[in-house]
Structure formats: C-alpha cells, structure tokens
Amino acid sequence: MPVDLPALTIADAAAWSNWLVRSAATSKGVWLTLAKKGNTLPTSLTYAQALDEALCYGWIDGQARGGDKCTYSQRFTPRTAKSLWSRRNVQHVARLEKEGRVTAAGRAAIDAAKADGRWDAAYAGQSTAEPPPEFLAAVAAVPAAQATWDALNRTNRFAIYFRLQALKTQAGREKRIAAFVEMLARGEGLLPQKQKRSASTKKAASKATEPGLSGSREAVRRSARLVKAATASSR
C-alpha cells in the first residue's frame, strides 16, 4: 500500500461519490477527511457514508489517523486482487446492491472475489471472530499453550484468527496452527500486550521451555497430529 497518498477534504457524501466517479479508476488512493460525531465543517462526511460509496466503486477503507477536534483521516484505496473481504462488507454490499448503488467497477471487485474464493472466505469482525475448532483443540492439547491463550486479549486473539482465516489450503492452515501452538507454549503472542499474565500462566509457559518438566514439545507434536486427524474427518 502506498504511504504517500494525498489528503482529500470534500463537503459531503455526494461530493465523495462525485469524486469517485471522476477518479476511482485512476487514483491510487487518498487520505479522506471524515467528520467526527456532531461536526459538519469542513466536511459532514461520516465513515459509514464514505465506506458505502467506496464499496460501490470497488474501493476499500484502510487505517485511520488522527486529526483535530472536528475531523480525522481514513485511508481509502482501490481494492487489490488479493484483498480480503470482511463479513461486514459482504453484508454492506448486499444492501447496496438492493439499493441499486453498486457500479460496474464495484461489481467487478465482487465478481472477482466470488470467483477466487475470497467472498466465501470472508472473515468475521473482532467482536464475533471464532478461531477454527481444530486450532482450539490443538491449543487445548498443550497446557502451556492453553494458559497463554486464556490470557490473550481480544486484539491478540483476532490477530491469530485473521492469519488462519487468510490461508487458502488446509496444509497451510495445519502448519500455521502448529507454529501458533508452539508460540503460545512459549508464553508468547503475536502482538505486544499491556495486560500482565497471571502467575499460573507464567508458570505454565516457563515449564514449556524447561526440559523434562511438562513434555511440551511432545504435546505440541501430539497437538499437530490431532489437527490432521480432525481435519481429515471433516473433509
């Protein structure tokens, strides 16, 4: 993703739609100014309005960055060929299609996602995401990994879920699950976490690195075998 995108401030949702009509096919993206709640100057454009228009033209939102007391900025760019879809945006598109708002460019992005499997593989939002059962079973088979998993915050859990959801093959998922179980058994997460782990979690994780105390490595191997058995039975 480009990091030097230009800033764009427009008056409202209609102006954003008009801009996309003119520029969606040629622009690499913009940092779009959005209104904070209750503000209408210099723009009344809200995130929800901006996202709807973007989806209609085959664009997608990205990271946000701070602004002032009235506004903030959100990155919007054309959707790439490998861009993942969220279930939330799949639902938005269904609504927008019923309203007759999706353009040819938006339809092309939707059709491409349906053709290559990204549509059916749309990921859940952080509040509702659930890791696959085979991952949870693999974690449960290793006490040290389970202790770390229990102590992870929602952001860290979602990071693991997102990476598993993005994998296209079962073999790739099995390999990644085994790697995550080993990581958790060491008492580690994917992202920094401010919350302190409990004493029992630290003790369980430390045992995973001490030979002869918990047999954690063998447990991880058993966990990997469980994953393969579980996935084979579900095919």
C-alpha atoms as a PDB file:
ATOM      1  CA  MET A   1       0.000   0.000   0.000  1.00  0.00           C
ATOM      2  CA  PRO A   2       1.325   3.474  -0.791  1.00  0.00           C
ATOM      3  CA  VAL A   3       2.145   5.606   2.220  1.00  0.00           C
ATOM      4  CA  ASP A   4       2.352   8.972   0.452  1.00  0.00           C
ATOM      5  CA  LEU A   5      -1.266   9.302  -0.603  1.00  0.00           C
ATOM      6  CA  PRO A   6      -2.681  12.812  -0.966  1.00  0.00           C
ATOM      7  CA  ALA A   7      -5.166  14.232   1.507  1.00  0.00           C
ATOM      8  CA  LEU A   8      -8.697  14.852   0.298  1.00  0.00           C
ATOM      9  CA  THR A   9     -11.292  17.015   2.009  1.00  0.00           C
ATOM     10  CA  ILE A  10     -14.712  17.284   0.387  1.00  0.00           C
ATOM     11  CA  ALA A  11     -18.020  18.653   1.626  1.00  0.00           C
ATOM     12  CA  ASP A  12     -20.233  15.599   1.990  1.00  0.00           C
ATOM     13  CA  ALA A  13     -21.189  12.115   0.766  1.00  0.00           C
ATOM     14  CA  ALA A  14     -22.423  13.414  -2.587  1.00  0.00           C
ATOM     15  CA  ALA A  15     -19.097  15.135  -3.214  1.00  0.00           C
ATOM     16  CA  TRP A  16     -17.230  11.930  -2.325  1.00  0.00           C
ATOM     17  CA  SER A  17     -19.386   9.975  -4.775  1.00  0.00           C
ATOM     18  CA  ASN A  18     -18.733  12.555  -7.491  1.00  0.00           C
ATOM     19  CA  TRP A  19     -15.002  12.371  -6.809  1.00  0.00           C
ATOM     20  CA  LEU A  20     -15.080   8.586  -7.177  1.00  0.00           C
ATOM     21  CA  VAL A  21     -16.948   8.890 -10.485  1.00  0.00           C
ATOM     22  CA  ARG A  22     -14.108  11.036 -11.819  1.00  0.00           C
ATOM     23  CA  SER A  23     -11.097   9.458 -10.140  1.00  0.00           C
ATOM     24  CA  ALA A  24     -11.756   5.925  -8.870  1.00  0.00           C
ATOM     25  CA  ALA A  25     -10.296   4.317 -11.994  1.00  0.00           C
ATOM     26  CA  THR A  26      -7.065   6.342 -11.988  1.00  0.00           C
ATOM     27  CA  SER A  27      -6.275   7.286  -8.379  1.00  0.00           C
ATOM     28  CA  LYS A  28      -4.044   5.125  -6.165  1.00  0.00           C
ATOM     29  CA  GLY A  29      -5.946   6.276  -3.101  1.00  0.00           C
ATOM     30  CA  VAL A  30      -6.403   9.167  -0.693  1.00  0.00           C
ATOM     31  CA  TRP A  31      -6.375  10.094   2.950  1.00  0.00           C
ATOM     32  CA  LEU A  32     -10.009  11.109   3.219  1.00  0.00           C
ATOM     33  CA  THR A  33     -11.088  13.664   5.814  1.00  0.00           C
ATOM     34  CA  LEU A  34     -14.047  12.411   7.865  1.00  0.00           C
ATOM     35  CA  ALA A  35     -16.254  14.221  10.332  1.00  0.00           C
ATOM     36  CA  LYS A  36     -16.277  13.337  13.992  1.00  0.00           C
ATOM     37  CA  LYS A  37     -19.683  12.961  15.593  1.00  0.00           C
ATOM     38  CA  GLY A  38     -21.686  16.182  15.642  1.00  0.00           C
ATOM     39  CA  ASN A  39     -19.400  18.081  13.259  1.00  0.00           C
ATOM     40  CA  THR A  40     -20.242  19.316   9.766  1.00  0.00           C
ATOM     41  CA  LEU A  41     -17.272  21.561   8.927  1.00  0.00           C
ATOM     42  CA  PRO A  42     -15.078  21.343   6.939  1.00  0.00           C
ATOM     43  CA  THR A  43     -16.967  18.158   5.993  1.00  0.00           C
ATOM     44  CA  SER A  44     -20.086  16.319   7.065  1.00  0.00           C
ATOM     45  CA  LEU A  45     -18.895  13.035   5.517  1.00  0.00           C
ATOM     46  CA  THR A  46     -19.022  10.172   8.027  1.00  0.00           C
ATOM     47  CA  TYR A  47     -17.110   6.906   7.968  1.00  0.00           C
ATOM     48  CA  ALA A  48     -20.254   4.885   7.212  1.00  0.00           C
ATOM     49  CA  GLN A  49     -21.126   7.120   4.261  1.00  0.00           C
ATOM     50  CA  ALA A  50     -17.574   7.038   2.935  1.00  0.00           C
ATOM     51  CA  LEU A  51     -17.382   3.246   3.159  1.00  0.00           C
ATOM     52  CA  ASP A  52     -20.687   2.746   1.338  1.00  0.00           C
ATOM     53  CA  GLU A  53     -19.563   4.910  -1.570  1.00  0.00           C
ATOM     54  CA  ALA A  54     -16.147   3.239  -1.670  1.00  0.00           C
ATOM     55  CA  LEU A  55     -17.640  -0.253  -1.865  1.00  0.00           C
ATOM     56  CA  CYS A  56     -19.880   0.854  -4.716  1.00  0.00           C
ATOM     57  CA  TYR A  57     -16.796   1.763  -6.751  1.00  0.00           C
ATOM     58  CA  GLY A  58     -14.556  -1.176  -5.854  1.00  0.00           C
ATOM     59  CA  TRP A  59     -12.592   0.717  -3.208  1.00  0.00           C
ATOM     60  CA  ILE A  60     -11.924  -0.196   0.405  1.00  0.00           C
ATOM     61  CA  ASP A  61     -11.001   1.550   3.635  1.00  0.00           C
ATOM     62  CA  GLY A  62      -7.688   1.170   5.432  1.00  0.00           C
ATOM     63  CA  GLN A  63      -6.056   2.555   8.521  1.00  0.00           C
ATOM     64  CA  ALA A  64      -7.186   5.719  10.279  1.00  0.00           C
ATOM     65  CA  ARG A  65      -5.052   8.516  11.647  1.00  0.00           C
ATOM     66  CA  GLY A  66      -5.730  11.391  13.958  1.00  0.00           C
ATOM     67  CA  GLY A  67      -6.836  14.851  13.000  1.00  0.00           C
ATOM     68  CA  ASP A  68      -8.237  17.686  15.081  1.00  0.00           C
ATOM     69  CA  LYS A  69     -11.262  18.135  17.335  1.00  0.00           C
ATOM     70  CA  CYS A  70     -13.622  18.079  14.330  1.00  0.00           C
ATOM     71  CA  THR A  71     -12.103  15.573  11.896  1.00  0.00           C
ATOM     72  CA  TYR A  72      -9.833  12.582  11.386  1.00  0.00           C
ATOM     73  CA  SER A  73      -8.473  10.865   8.262  1.00  0.00           C
ATOM     74  CA  GLN A  74      -9.083   7.395   6.850  1.00  0.00           C
ATOM     75  CA  ARG A  75      -7.156   5.808   4.025  1.00  0.00           C
ATOM     76  CA  PHE A  76      -9.237   4.688   1.050  1.00  0.00           C
ATOM     77  CA  THR A  77      -7.730   2.821  -1.900  1.00  0.00           C
ATOM     78  CA  PRO A  78      -8.802   0.658  -4.841  1.00  0.00           C
ATOM     79  CA  ARG A  79      -9.306  -2.940  -3.742  1.00  0.00           C
ATOM     80  CA  THR A  80      -6.413  -5.141  -4.893  1.00  0.00           C
ATOM     81  CA  ALA A  81      -6.681  -8.572  -6.493  1.00  0.00           C
ATOM     82  CA  LYS A  82      -5.739 -10.294  -3.212  1.00  0.00           C
ATOM     83  CA  SER A  83      -7.644  -8.004  -0.859  1.00  0.00           C
ATOM     84  CA  LEU A  84      -9.571  -9.974   1.768  1.00  0.00           C
ATOM     85  CA  TRP A  85     -13.258  -9.339   2.373  1.00  0.00           C
ATOM     86  CA  SER A  86     -14.852  -8.951   5.783  1.00  0.00           C
ATOM     87  CA  ARG A  87     -18.287 -10.391   6.505  1.00  0.00           C
ATOM     88  CA  ARG A  88     -19.352  -6.885   7.450  1.00  0.00           C
ATOM     89  CA  ASN A  89     -18.537  -5.586   3.977  1.00  0.00           C
ATOM     90  CA  VAL A  90     -20.206  -8.579   2.331  1.00  0.00           C
ATOM     91  CA  GLN A  91     -23.367  -7.586   4.201  1.00  0.00           C
ATOM     92  CA  HIS A  92     -22.938  -3.938   3.217  1.00  0.00           C
ATOM     93  CA  VAL A  93     -22.613  -4.888  -0.437  1.00  0.00           C
ATOM     94  CA  ALA A  94     -25.794  -6.973  -0.297  1.00  0.00           C
ATOM     95  CA  ARG A  95     -27.642  -3.904   0.965  1.00  0.00           C
ATOM     96  CA  LEU A  96     -26.041  -1.601  -1.596  1.00  0.00           C
ATOM     97  CA  GLU A  97     -26.938  -3.973  -4.416  1.00  0.00           C
ATOM     98  CA  LYS A  98     -30.575  -3.992  -3.320  1.00  0.00           C
ATOM     99  CA  GLU A  99     -30.472  -0.204  -3.380  1.00  0.00           C
ATOM    100  CA  GLY A 100     -29.063  -0.274  -6.923  1.00  0.00           C
ATOM    101  CA  ARG A 101     -25.956   1.678  -5.986  1.00  0.00           C
ATOM    102  CA  VAL A 102     -23.122  -0.690  -6.946  1.00  0.00           C
ATOM    103  CA  THR A 103     -21.299   0.443 -10.098  1.00  0.00           C
ATOM    104  CA  ALA A 104     -19.638  -1.710 -12.751  1.00  0.00           C
ATOM    105  CA  ALA A 105     -16.284  -1.275 -11.001  1.00  0.00           C
ATOM    106  CA  GLY A 106     -17.777  -2.364  -7.712  1.00  0.00           C
ATOM    107  CA  ARG A 107     -19.426  -5.347  -9.371  1.00  0.00           C
ATOM    108  CA  ALA A 108     -16.098  -6.372 -10.930  1.00  0.00           C
ATOM    109  CA  ALA A 109     -14.444  -6.444  -7.491  1.00  0.00           C
ATOM    110  CA  ILE A 110     -17.312  -8.531  -6.104  1.00  0.00           C
ATOM    111  CA  ASP A 111     -17.285 -10.987  -9.009  1.00  0.00           C
ATOM    112  CA  ALA A 112     -13.511 -11.435  -8.737  1.00  0.00           C
ATOM    113  CA  ALA A 113     -13.809 -12.233  -5.028  1.00  0.00           C
ATOM    114  CA  LYS A 114     -16.566 -14.762  -5.683  1.00  0.00           C
ATOM    115  CA  ALA A 115     -14.543 -16.384  -8.459  1.00  0.00           C
ATOM    116  CA  ASP A 116     -11.361 -16.938  -6.445  1.00  0.00           C
ATOM    117  CA  GLY A 117     -12.934 -17.878  -3.107  1.00  0.00           C
ATOM    118  CA  ARG A 118     -12.296 -14.678  -1.154  1.00  0.00           C
ATOM    119  CA  TRP A 119     -16.024 -13.977  -0.943  1.00  0.00           C
ATOM    120  CA  ASP A 120     -16.854 -17.284   0.739  1.00  0.00           C
ATOM    121  CA  ALA A 121     -13.789 -16.925   2.974  1.00  0.00           C
ATOM    122  CA  ALA A 122     -14.829 -13.507   4.308  1.00  0.00           C
ATOM    123  CA  TYR A 123     -13.575 -13.022   7.845  1.00  0.00           C
ATOM    124  CA  ALA A 124     -15.622 -12.097  10.892  1.00  0.00           C
ATOM    125  CA  GLY A 125     -15.165  -8.888  12.832  1.00  0.00           C
ATOM    126  CA  GLN A 126     -13.100  -8.792  16.001  1.00  0.00           C
ATOM    127  CA  SER A 127     -16.148  -8.931  18.274  1.00  0.00           C
ATOM    128  CA  THR A 128     -17.524 -12.128  16.714  1.00  0.00           C
ATOM    129  CA  ALA A 129     -14.445 -13.907  15.346  1.00  0.00           C
ATOM    130  CA  GLU A 130     -14.014 -17.519  16.462  1.00  0.00           C
ATOM    131  CA  PRO A 131     -10.835 -19.474  15.652  1.00  0.00           C
ATOM    132  CA  PRO A 132     -11.371 -22.789  13.839  1.00  0.00           C
ATOM    133  CA  PRO A 133     -12.187 -25.762  16.099  1.00  0.00           C
ATOM    134  CA  GLU A 134      -9.024 -27.604  15.073  1.00  0.00           C
ATOM    135  CA  PHE A 135      -6.928 -24.705  16.358  1.00  0.00           C
ATOM    136  CA  LEU A 136      -8.730 -24.627  19.699  1.00  0.00           C
ATOM    137  CA  ALA A 137      -8.340 -28.405  20.022  1.00  0.00           C
ATOM    138  CA  ALA A 138      -4.630 -28.157  19.278  1.00  0.00           C
ATOM    139  CA  VAL A 139      -4.194 -25.432  21.893  1.00  0.00           C
ATOM    140  CA  ALA A 140      -6.164 -27.403  24.481  1.00  0.00           C
ATOM    141  CA  ALA A 141      -3.819 -30.364  24.000  1.00  0.00           C
ATOM    142  CA  VAL A 142      -0.877 -28.300  25.285  1.00  0.00           C
ATOM    143  CA  PRO A 143      -1.487 -26.880  28.799  1.00  0.00           C
ATOM    144  CA  ALA A 144       1.148 -24.158  28.456  1.00  0.00           C
ATOM    145  CA  ALA A 145      -0.367 -23.010  25.167  1.00  0.00           C
ATOM    146  CA  GLN A 146      -3.866 -23.029  26.650  1.00  0.00           C
ATOM    147  CA  ALA A 147      -2.718 -20.928  29.603  1.00  0.00           C
ATOM    148  CA  THR A 148      -1.245 -18.304  27.281  1.00  0.00           C
ATOM    149  CA  TRP A 149      -4.315 -18.343  25.030  1.00  0.00           C
ATOM    150  CA  ASP A 150      -6.581 -17.784  28.030  1.00  0.00           C
ATOM    151  CA  ALA A 151      -4.545 -14.697  28.949  1.00  0.00           C
ATOM    152  CA  LEU A 152      -4.503 -13.103  25.488  1.00  0.00           C
ATOM    153  CA  ASN A 153      -6.603 -10.013  24.916  1.00  0.00           C
ATOM    154  CA  ARG A 154      -9.150  -9.721  22.106  1.00  0.00           C
ATOM    155  CA  THR A 155      -6.726  -7.975  19.762  1.00  0.00           C
ATOM    156  CA  ASN A 156      -4.132 -10.730  20.043  1.00  0.00           C
ATOM    157  CA  ARG A 157      -6.731 -13.450  19.573  1.00  0.00           C
ATOM    158  CA  PHE A 158      -8.116 -11.711  16.495  1.00  0.00           C
ATOM    159  CA  ALA A 159      -4.608 -11.434  15.027  1.00  0.00           C
ATOM    160  CA  ILE A 160      -4.290 -15.221  15.191  1.00  0.00           C
ATOM    161  CA  TYR A 161      -7.803 -15.749  13.828  1.00  0.00           C
ATOM    162  CA  PHE A 162      -7.164 -13.369  10.925  1.00  0.00           C
ATOM    163  CA  ARG A 163      -3.959 -15.122   9.894  1.00  0.00           C
ATOM    164  CA  LEU A 164      -5.580 -18.540   9.992  1.00  0.00           C
ATOM    165  CA  GLN A 165      -8.612 -17.308   8.060  1.00  0.00           C
ATOM    166  CA  ALA A 166      -6.407 -15.895   5.306  1.00  0.00           C
ATOM    167  CA  LEU A 167      -4.788 -19.243   4.489  1.00  0.00           C
ATOM    168  CA  LYS A 168      -6.117 -20.899   1.349  1.00  0.00           C
ATOM    169  CA  THR A 169      -5.030 -24.523   1.849  1.00  0.00           C
ATOM    170  CA  GLN A 170      -5.662 -26.994   4.641  1.00  0.00           C
ATOM    171  CA  ALA A 171      -1.989 -27.966   4.646  1.00  0.00           C
ATOM    172  CA  GLY A 172      -1.025 -24.347   5.142  1.00  0.00           C
ATOM    173  CA  ARG A 173      -3.522 -23.989   7.967  1.00  0.00           C
ATOM    174  CA  GLU A 174      -2.221 -27.116   9.736  1.00  0.00           C
ATOM    175  CA  LYS A 175       1.345 -25.827   9.507  1.00  0.00           C
ATOM    176  CA  ARG A 176       0.368 -22.410  10.841  1.00  0.00           C
ATOM    177  CA  ILE A 177      -1.671 -23.922  13.686  1.00  0.00           C
ATOM    178  CA  ALA A 178       1.341 -25.968  14.787  1.00  0.00           C
ATOM    179  CA  ALA A 179       3.502 -22.831  14.716  1.00  0.00           C
ATOM    180  CA  PHE A 180       0.964 -20.862  16.754  1.00  0.00           C
ATOM    181  CA  VAL A 181       0.699 -23.637  19.349  1.00  0.00           C
ATOM    182  CA  GLU A 182       4.479 -23.612  19.754  1.00  0.00           C
ATOM    183  CA  MET A 183       4.424 -19.825  20.077  1.00  0.00           C
ATOM    184  CA  LEU A 184       1.715 -19.946  22.741  1.00  0.00           C
ATOM    185  CA  ALA A 185       3.515 -22.735  24.586  1.00  0.00           C
ATOM    186  CA  ARG A 186       6.481 -20.366  24.914  1.00  0.00           C
ATOM    187  CA  GLY A 187       4.185 -17.824  26.538  1.00  0.00           C
ATOM    188  CA  GLU A 188       4.208 -15.501  23.520  1.00  0.00           C
ATOM    189  CA  GLY A 189       1.556 -13.706  21.459  1.00  0.00           C
ATOM    190  CA  LEU A 190       1.658 -12.085  18.036  1.00  0.00           C
ATOM    191  CA  LEU A 191       1.275  -8.535  19.340  1.00  0.00           C
ATOM    192  CA  PRO A 192       2.518  -6.599  22.365  1.00  0.00           C
ATOM    193  CA  GLN A 193       0.074  -6.818  25.220  1.00  0.00           C
ATOM    194  CA  LYS A 194      -0.085  -4.478  28.192  1.00  0.00           C
ATOM    195  CA  GLN A 195      -2.065  -6.804  30.420  1.00  0.00           C
ATOM    196  CA  LYS A 196       0.103  -8.831  32.724  1.00  0.00           C
ATOM    197  CA  ARG A 197      -0.295 -12.561  32.595  1.00  0.00           C
ATOM    198  CA  SER A 198      -1.296 -14.324  35.766  1.00  0.00           C
ATOM    199  CA  ALA A 199       1.233 -16.203  37.870  1.00  0.00           C
ATOM    200  CA  SER A 200      -0.249 -19.526  36.762  1.00  0.00           C
ATOM    201  CA  THR A 201       0.122 -18.528  33.114  1.00  0.00           C
ATOM    202  CA  LYS A 202       3.757 -17.543  33.583  1.00  0.00           C
ATOM    203  CA  LYS A 203       4.460 -20.791  35.411  1.00  0.00           C
ATOM    204  CA  ALA A 204       2.844 -22.888  32.685  1.00  0.00           C
ATOM    205  CA  ALA A 205       4.683 -21.028  29.955  1.00  0.00           C
ATOM    206  CA  SER A 206       8.041 -21.316  31.729  1.00  0.00           C
ATOM    207  CA  LYS A 207       7.582 -25.062  32.022  1.00  0.00           C
ATOM    208  CA  ALA A 208       7.234 -25.243  28.264  1.00  0.00           C
ATOM    209  CA  THR A 209      10.883 -24.203  27.928  1.00  0.00           C
ATOM    210  CA  GLU A 210      12.255 -26.407  30.711  1.00  0.00           C
ATOM    211  CA  PRO A 211      13.199 -29.923  29.552  1.00  0.00           C
ATOM    212  CA  GLY A 212      11.656 -32.775  31.475  1.00  0.00           C
ATOM    213  CA  LEU A 213       9.027 -30.732  33.316  1.00  0.00           C
ATOM    214  CA  SER A 214       5.995 -30.791  31.078  1.00  0.00           C
ATOM    215  CA  GLY A 215       6.922 -32.532  27.848  1.00  0.00           C
ATOM    216  CA  SER A 216       5.567 -29.527  25.997  1.00  0.00           C
ATOM    217  CA  ARG A 217       7.331 -30.255  22.739  1.00  0.00           C
ATOM    218  CA  GLU A 218       5.865 -33.734  22.612  1.00  0.00           C
ATOM    219  CA  ALA A 219       2.483 -32.221  23.485  1.00  0.00           C
ATOM    220  CA  VAL A 220       2.819 -29.847  20.556  1.00  0.00           C
ATOM    221  CA  ARG A 221       3.567 -32.776  18.268  1.00  0.00           C
ATOM    222  CA  ARG A 222       0.537 -34.612  19.610  1.00  0.00           C
ATOM    223  CA  SER A 223      -1.452 -31.445  19.026  1.00  0.00           C
ATOM    224  CA  ALA A 224      -0.372 -31.357  15.386  1.00  0.00           C
ATOM    225  CA  ARG A 225      -1.467 -34.950  14.933  1.00  0.00           C
ATOM    226  CA  LEU A 226      -4.846 -34.083  16.438  1.00  0.00           C
ATOM    227  CA  VAL A 227      -5.259 -31.259  13.934  1.00  0.00           C
ATOM    228  CA  LYS A 228      -4.593 -33.571  10.998  1.00  0.00           C
ATOM    229  CA  ALA A 229      -6.974 -36.187  12.331  1.00  0.00           C
ATOM    230  CA  ALA A 230      -9.715 -33.628  12.952  1.00  0.00           C
ATOM    231  CA  THR A 231      -9.428 -32.042   9.535  1.00  0.00           C
ATOM    232  CA  ALA A 232      -9.282 -35.394   7.770  1.00  0.00           C
ATOM    233  CA  SER A 233     -12.520 -36.495   9.405  1.00  0.00           C
ATOM    234  CA  SER A 234     -14.301 -33.287   8.390  1.00  0.00           C
ATOM    235  CA  ARG A 235     -13.452 -33.425   4.679  1.00  0.00           C
END
